[in-house]
């Protein structure tokens, strides 16, 4: 894009990565996205291409074979990929969160064991907090692990695992009753290694099948059932139980920047489609872009794209600078996802009846945008996080 969503002060390396990814998206993703999405087909060739580009190891430190890039680089790459097809950004997102959690919280052995193979994409990550009875209320997790000698025995059901079938490593948050007063202090993250696939993939571990979704197709989203599943105590993330909630929240915080970046990518694409269509379609003797009502829609859409992009970049840069970004990541996610729903709807309306046809890309974007209002915490949860942070910051001194 010539003018919108530019980012100041990028290094030469960042610019090179982004231009490589953009041309990959234009050549390898956009031309195939419609067909793969409508057929709910896993984008194997696209994923292989991303592996070759090193995208699975983008933020993994160089000592473990990754590119050692920043959260900002990662977020800008996600923005480019989601501009092509959100499902592809879904393939890398859970992987990125799990790699980040291992990098931040893993024992030296866990880092050595997983990160080099995650950098190449040989090991692919999924993360699992949600259960059939809860999503927002994470501290209420019921799936339980009970210590038995050198291992734990896990029972319970998890829900909504993006990449549940295609991944080979699941970071799963479960209850380990440690007697702590606060429920979230009894939660532990386990690093569950498994083969890719569906059905009973290991003794006591079943991935029942793909959930049929409204959009976000191609990438698999699944349940996961533990039934007397035995896992070694060395697979507790960081080695000590009871730290899972904080570890997951750290992962979800960077995940929120990523969801904001996805929303930016989809909004950019929706704008591109609208601005092109509005100059081609004529009504009442002139291109619809020359009707002020449509031109103003374009102006509003572009303004929303800019605001979302700037907030997303700000949240990523704060994290990269080692500062807290919980409020800023929540704001970026809230604004970018709500604007994305608006911008895709505006683009859809500009397309008139054709927007309702499956031949037009905007039909797919319309089904992708709503997920962003839910994933990595709903808008209501973002407002809770933002207001809590602000009240702490602006609390009255008594
Ligand atoms: C396609 C898809 C992929 C997903 N991938 C993953 C994944 O990879 N890993 C994973 O762990 N989860 C995943 N999820 C789950 C997702 O994180 C949850 O759906 C989300 O957190 C919301 O939880 P819920 O669906 O249980 O809704 P609920 O928590 O039941 O919320 C229902 C409604 O109530 C509102 N609400 C809840 N609590 C409050 C409150 N205190 N104040 C005000 N309003 C409130 C919510 O905002 C929402 O509008 C995925 C979901 C989808 C749809």
Coordinates of C-alpha atoms in Angstrom, one line a residue, residues 50 54 84 149 184 200 224 226 360:
X50 CA 6.5 -19.8 5.2
X54 CA 11.9 -18.7 8.4
X84 CA -3.8 -12.1 2.2
X149 CA 5.4 -40.2 41.2
X184 CA -5.5 -18.9 39.5
X200 CA -6.8 -41.0 19.8
X224 CA -9.0 -32.0 23.1
X226 CA -7.6 -36.0 28.3
X360 CA -15.8 -11.6 -4.2

